[in-house]
Short mmCIF file of C-alpha atoms in Angstrom, two decimals:
data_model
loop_
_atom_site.label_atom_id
_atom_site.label_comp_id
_atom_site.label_asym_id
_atom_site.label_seq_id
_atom_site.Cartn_x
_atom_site.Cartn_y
_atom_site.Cartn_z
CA UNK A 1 -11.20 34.63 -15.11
CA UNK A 2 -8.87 32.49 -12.58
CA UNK A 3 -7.92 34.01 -10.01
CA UNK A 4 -3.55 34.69 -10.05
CA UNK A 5 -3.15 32.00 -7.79
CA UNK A 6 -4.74 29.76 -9.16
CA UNK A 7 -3.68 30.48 -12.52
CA UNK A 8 -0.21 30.36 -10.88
CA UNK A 9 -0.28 27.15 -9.61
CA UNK A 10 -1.93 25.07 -12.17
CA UNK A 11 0.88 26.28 -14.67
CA UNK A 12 3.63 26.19 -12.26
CA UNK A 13 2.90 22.74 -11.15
CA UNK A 14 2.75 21.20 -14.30
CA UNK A 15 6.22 22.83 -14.62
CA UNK A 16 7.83 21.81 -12.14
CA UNK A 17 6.96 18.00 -11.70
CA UNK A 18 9.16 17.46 -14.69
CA UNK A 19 8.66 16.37 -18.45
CA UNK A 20 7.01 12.72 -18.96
CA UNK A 21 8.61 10.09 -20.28
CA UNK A 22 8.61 10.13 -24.18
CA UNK A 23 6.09 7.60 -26.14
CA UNK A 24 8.71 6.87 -28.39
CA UNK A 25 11.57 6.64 -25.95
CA UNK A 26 12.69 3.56 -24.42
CA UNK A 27 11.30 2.81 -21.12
CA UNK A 28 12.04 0.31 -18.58
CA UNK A 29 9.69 -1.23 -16.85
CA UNK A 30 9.98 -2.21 -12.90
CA UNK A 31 10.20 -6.31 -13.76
CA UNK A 32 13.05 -5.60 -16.53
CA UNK A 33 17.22 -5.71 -15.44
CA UNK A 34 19.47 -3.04 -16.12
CA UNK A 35 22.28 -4.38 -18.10
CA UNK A 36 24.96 -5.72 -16.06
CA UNK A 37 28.38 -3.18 -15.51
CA UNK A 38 31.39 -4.38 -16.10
CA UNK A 39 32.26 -5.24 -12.36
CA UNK A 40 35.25 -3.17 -11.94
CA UNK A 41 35.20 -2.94 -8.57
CA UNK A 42 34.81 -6.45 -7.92
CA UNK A 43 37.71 -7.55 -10.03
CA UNK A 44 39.95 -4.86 -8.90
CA UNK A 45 39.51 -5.89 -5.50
CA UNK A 46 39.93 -9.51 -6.11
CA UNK A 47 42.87 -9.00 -8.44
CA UNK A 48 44.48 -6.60 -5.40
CA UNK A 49 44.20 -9.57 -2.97
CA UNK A 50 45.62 -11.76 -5.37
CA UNK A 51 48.87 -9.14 -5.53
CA UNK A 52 49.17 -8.95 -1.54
CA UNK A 53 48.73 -12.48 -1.02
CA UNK A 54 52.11 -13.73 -2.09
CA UNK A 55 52.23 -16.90 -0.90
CA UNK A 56 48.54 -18.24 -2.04
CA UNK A 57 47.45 -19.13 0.59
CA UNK A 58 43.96 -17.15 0.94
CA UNK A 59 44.95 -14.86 3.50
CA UNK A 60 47.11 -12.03 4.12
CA UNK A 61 49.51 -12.16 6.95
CA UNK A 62 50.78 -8.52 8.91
CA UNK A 63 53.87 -8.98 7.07
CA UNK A 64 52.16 -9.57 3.77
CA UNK A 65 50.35 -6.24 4.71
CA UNK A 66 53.44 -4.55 5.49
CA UNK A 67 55.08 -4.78 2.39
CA UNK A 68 52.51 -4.44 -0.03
CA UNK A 69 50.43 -1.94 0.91
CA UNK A 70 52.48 -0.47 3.63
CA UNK A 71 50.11 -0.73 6.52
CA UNK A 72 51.36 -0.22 10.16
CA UNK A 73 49.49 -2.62 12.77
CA UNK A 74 46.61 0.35 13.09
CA UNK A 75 46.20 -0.02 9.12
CA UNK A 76 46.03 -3.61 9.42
CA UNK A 77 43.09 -3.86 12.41
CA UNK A 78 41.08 -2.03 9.97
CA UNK A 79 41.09 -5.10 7.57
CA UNK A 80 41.01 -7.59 10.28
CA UNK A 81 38.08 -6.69 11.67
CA UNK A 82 37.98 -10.60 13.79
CA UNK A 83 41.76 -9.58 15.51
CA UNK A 84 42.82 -13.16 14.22
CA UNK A 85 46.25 -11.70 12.76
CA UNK A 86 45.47 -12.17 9.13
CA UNK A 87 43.06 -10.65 6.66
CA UNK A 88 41.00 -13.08 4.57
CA UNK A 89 39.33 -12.42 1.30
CA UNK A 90 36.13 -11.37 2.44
CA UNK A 91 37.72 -8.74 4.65
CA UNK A 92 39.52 -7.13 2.48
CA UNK A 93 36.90 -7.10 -0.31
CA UNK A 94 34.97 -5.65 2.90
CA UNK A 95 37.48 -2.90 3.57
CA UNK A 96 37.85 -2.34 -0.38
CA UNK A 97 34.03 -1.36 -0.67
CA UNK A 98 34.26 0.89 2.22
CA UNK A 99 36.96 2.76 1.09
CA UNK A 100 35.38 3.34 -2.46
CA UNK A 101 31.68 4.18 -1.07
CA UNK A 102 33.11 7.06 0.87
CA UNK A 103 34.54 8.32 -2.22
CA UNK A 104 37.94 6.90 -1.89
CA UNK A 105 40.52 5.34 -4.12
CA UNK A 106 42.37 2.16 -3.03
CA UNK A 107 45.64 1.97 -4.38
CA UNK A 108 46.60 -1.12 -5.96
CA UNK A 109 49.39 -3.20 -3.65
CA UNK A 110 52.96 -3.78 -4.66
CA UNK A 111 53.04 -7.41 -5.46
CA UNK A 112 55.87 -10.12 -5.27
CA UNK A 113 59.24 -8.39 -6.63
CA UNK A 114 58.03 -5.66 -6.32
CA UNK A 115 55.74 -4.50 -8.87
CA UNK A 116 51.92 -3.49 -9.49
CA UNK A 117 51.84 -4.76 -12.71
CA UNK A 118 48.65 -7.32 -12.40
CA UNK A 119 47.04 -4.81 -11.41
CA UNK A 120 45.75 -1.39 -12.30
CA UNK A 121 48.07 0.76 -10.72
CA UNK A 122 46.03 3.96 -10.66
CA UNK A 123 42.11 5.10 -10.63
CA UNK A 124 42.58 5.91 -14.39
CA UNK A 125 43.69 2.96 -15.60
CA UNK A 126 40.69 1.61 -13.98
CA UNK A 127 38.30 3.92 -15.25
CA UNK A 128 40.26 3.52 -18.49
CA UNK A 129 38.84 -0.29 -18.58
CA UNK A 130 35.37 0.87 -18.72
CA UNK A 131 36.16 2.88 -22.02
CA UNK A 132 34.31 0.49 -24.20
CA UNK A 133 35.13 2.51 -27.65
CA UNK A 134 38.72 2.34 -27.05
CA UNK A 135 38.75 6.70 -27.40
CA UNK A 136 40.58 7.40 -24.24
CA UNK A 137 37.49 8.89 -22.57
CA UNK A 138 34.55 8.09 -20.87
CA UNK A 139 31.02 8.87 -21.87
CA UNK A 140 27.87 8.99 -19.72
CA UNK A 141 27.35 5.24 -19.47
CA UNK A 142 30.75 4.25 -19.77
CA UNK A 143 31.23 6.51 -16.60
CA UNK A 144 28.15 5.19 -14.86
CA UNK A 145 29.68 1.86 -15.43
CA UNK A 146 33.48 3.46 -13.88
CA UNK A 147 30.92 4.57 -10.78
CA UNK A 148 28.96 1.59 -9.82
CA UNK A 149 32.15 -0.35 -10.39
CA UNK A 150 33.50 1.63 -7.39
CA UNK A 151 30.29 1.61 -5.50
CA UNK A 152 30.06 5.67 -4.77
CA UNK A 153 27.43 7.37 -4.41
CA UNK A 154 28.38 9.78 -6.85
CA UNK A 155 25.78 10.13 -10.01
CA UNK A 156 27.67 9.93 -13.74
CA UNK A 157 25.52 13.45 -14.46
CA UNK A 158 26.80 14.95 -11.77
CA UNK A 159 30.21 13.56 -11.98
CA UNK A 160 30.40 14.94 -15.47
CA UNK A 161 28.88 18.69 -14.45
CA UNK A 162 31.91 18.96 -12.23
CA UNK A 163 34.50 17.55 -14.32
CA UNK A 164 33.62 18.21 -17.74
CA UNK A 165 35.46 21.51 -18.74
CA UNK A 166 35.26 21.06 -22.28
CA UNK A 167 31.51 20.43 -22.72
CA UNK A 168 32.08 17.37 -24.46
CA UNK A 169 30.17 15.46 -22.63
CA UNK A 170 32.82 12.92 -21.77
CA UNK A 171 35.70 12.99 -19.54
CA UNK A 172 39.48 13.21 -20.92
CA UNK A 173 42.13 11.95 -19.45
CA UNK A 174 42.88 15.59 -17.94
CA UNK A 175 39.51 15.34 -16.89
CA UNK A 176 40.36 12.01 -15.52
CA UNK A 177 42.92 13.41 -13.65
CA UNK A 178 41.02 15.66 -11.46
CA UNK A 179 38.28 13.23 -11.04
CA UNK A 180 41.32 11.01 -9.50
CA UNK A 181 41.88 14.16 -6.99
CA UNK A 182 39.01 14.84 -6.12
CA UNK A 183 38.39 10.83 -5.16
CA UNK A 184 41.57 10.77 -3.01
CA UNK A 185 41.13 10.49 0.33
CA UNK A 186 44.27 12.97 1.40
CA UNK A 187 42.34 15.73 -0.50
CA UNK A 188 39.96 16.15 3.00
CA UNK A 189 43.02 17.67 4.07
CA UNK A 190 43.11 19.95 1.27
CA UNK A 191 39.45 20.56 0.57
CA UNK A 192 38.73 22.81 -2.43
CA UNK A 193 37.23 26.63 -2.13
CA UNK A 194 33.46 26.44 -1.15
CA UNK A 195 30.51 27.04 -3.52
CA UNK A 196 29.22 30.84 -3.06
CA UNK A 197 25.41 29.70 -3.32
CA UNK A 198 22.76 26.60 -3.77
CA UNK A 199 22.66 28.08 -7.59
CA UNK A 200 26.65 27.80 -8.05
CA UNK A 201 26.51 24.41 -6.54
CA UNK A 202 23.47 22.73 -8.06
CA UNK A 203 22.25 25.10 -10.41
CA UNK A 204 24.09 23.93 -13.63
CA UNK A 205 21.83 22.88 -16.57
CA UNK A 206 22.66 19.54 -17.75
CA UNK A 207 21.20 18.46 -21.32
CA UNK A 208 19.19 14.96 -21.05
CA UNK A 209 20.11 11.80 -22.63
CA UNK A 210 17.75 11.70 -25.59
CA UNK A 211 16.71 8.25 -27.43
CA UNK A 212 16.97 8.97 -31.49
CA UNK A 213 13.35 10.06 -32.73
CA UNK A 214 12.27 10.86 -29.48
CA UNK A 215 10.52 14.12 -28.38
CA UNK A 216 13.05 16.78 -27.00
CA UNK A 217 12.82 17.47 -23.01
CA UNK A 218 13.92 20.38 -21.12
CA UNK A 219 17.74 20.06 -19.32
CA UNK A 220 18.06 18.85 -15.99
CA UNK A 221 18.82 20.72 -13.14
CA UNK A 222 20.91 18.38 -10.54
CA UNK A 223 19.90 20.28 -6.91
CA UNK A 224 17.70 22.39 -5.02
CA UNK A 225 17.91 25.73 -6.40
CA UNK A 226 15.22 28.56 -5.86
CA UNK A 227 11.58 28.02 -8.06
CA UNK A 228 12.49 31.22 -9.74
CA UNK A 229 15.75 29.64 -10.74
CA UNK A 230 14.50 26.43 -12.36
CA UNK A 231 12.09 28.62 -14.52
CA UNK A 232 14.68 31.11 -15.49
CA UNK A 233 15.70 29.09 -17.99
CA UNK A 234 18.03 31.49 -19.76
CA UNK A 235 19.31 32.46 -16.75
CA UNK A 236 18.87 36.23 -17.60
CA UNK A 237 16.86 37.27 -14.51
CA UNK A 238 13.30 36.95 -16.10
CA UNK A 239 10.86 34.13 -16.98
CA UNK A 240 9.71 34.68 -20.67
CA UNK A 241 7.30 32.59 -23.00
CA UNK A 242 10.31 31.11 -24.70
CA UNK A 243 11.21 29.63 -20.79
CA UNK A 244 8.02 28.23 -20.08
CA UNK A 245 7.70 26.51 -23.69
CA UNK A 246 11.05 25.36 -23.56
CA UNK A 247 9.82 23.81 -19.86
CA UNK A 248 7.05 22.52 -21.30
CA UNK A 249 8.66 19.87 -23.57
CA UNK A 250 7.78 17.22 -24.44
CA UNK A 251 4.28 17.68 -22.83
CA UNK A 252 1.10 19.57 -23.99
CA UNK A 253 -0.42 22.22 -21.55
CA UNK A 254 -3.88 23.23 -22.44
CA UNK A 255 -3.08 26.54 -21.03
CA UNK A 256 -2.03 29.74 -22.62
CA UNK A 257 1.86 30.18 -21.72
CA UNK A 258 1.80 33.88 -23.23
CA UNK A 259 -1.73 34.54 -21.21
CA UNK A 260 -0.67 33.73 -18.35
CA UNK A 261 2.59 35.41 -18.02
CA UNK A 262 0.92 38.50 -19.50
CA UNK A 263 -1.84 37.66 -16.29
CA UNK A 264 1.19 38.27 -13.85
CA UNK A 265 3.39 40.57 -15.56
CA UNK A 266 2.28 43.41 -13.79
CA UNK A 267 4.97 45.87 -15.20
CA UNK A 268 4.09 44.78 -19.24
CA UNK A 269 7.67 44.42 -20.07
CA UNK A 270 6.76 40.88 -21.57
CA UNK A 271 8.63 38.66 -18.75
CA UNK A 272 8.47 38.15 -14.94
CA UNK A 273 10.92 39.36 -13.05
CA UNK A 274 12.34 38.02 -9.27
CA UNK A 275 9.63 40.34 -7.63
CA UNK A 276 6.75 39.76 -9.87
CA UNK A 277 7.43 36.06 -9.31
CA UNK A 278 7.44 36.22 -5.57
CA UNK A 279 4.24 38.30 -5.39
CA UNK A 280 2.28 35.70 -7.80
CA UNK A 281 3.26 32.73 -5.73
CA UNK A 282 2.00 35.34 -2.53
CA UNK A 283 -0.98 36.01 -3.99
CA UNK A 284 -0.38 39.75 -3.80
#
């Protein structure tokens, strides 16, 4: 008979390097394109030049600046990165994406007479053009589109584990709202309450995107959370058969789930607790 620690590790291994990738599920392969996102952030920050440059000439002067988007002469060094007293298209677009990679929004500019009407005038009305089925919210790939359009860093999974109250898997226009929030840059002074632990902050199970007729996989866990944690699938405290075969989709193990926990369940209550776990992965 295997030793526990071996037995331990063979089955815990398999575990935790993930599921496979699905026969039947599409797959892309490394020479193949992603489809092309809408290129929200692109136009936006074309269409926002276009608004501050009111005389059309292809640059923006200080007093351009000024009025429509308010910027004092610091603001306006930050765009003109050459010191040549205007900001041309190429700045901008520059200062743009490095507003929106750090997680920023970049409110539209007031254009001629006043008005921000060529453009979107807030973050939701531009995440509002990636709703391609015209129901007020975004899904997962709408939202990844919304994202990249904006350049951050900021995964549409986790995106929606934060901001999806209503386990819809989409985000309303509420939803919207407090995405907005969170994305402005005046909420650093604000910042919300911290997480209590790794689990609280990364532990939330997310359910995978699943192609029709494909094999079911296990959720996704986002972070680094404690082994114990990933296994505990029920998040009940103890790692039972129905954890481990629920892991185990949509692969085949030619081990014995039930064996093997019965191998380390060393109290015979028929699961593993925190401390059982711990001492198999010892070796005590």
């Amino acid at each position: 008979m295997p030793s526990l620690a071996s037995a331990t590790s063979l089955f815990l291994l398999a575990l935790l390097s993930g599921p496979v990738q699905d026969r039947g599920a599409p797959k892309q392969g490394r020479g193949e394109q992603k489809p092309e996102a809408p290129a929200t952030g692109d136009d936006a920050a074309g269409t926002y030049f276009e608004l501050a440059d009111y005389n059309a000439n292809g640059w923006i002067s200080f007093s351009e600046a000024s009025a429509s988007m308010a910027l004092d002469r610091r603001g306006f060094a930050l765009f003109d990165v050459d010191s040549d007293g205007r900001i041309t298209q190429a700045e901008f677009r520059s200062r743009y994406d490095t507003i929106v990679k750090n997680g920023g929004a970049f409110e539209a500019p007031v254009g001629k007479g006043g008005t921000r009407s060529k453009g979107p005038t807030s973050l939701i009305e531009l995440a509002l053009r990636c709703d391609e089925d015209g129901d007020k919210a975004l899904g997962r790939t709408e939202l990844r589109s919304f994202m990249e359009g904006l350049r951050s860093r900021l995964d549409a999974d986790v995106v929606l584990s934060m901001f999806d109250r209503d386990g819809t898997r989409k985000l309303e226009q509420g939803e919207m709202t407090a995405l907005a929030a969170f994305l402005d840059p005046n909420r650093r002074a604000h910042p919300p309450p911290r997480a209590a632990s790794i689990e609280e902050l990364f532990g939330r199970h997310l359910p995978r995107e699943e192609a029709e007729a494909a094999t079911g996989v296990a959720p996704r866990i986002l972070g680094p959370v404690p082994l114990f944690v990933r296994l505990d699938l029920e998040r009940d405290g103890r790692i039972t058969v129905a954890d481990l075969t629920e892991l185990q989709r949509p692969i085949f193990l030619p081990i014995r789930t039930a064996a093997v926990l019965a191998t380390l369940d060393t109290n015979g209550d028929g699961a593993l607790d925190e401390a059982e776990f711990d001492a198999c992965l010892s070796g005590n």
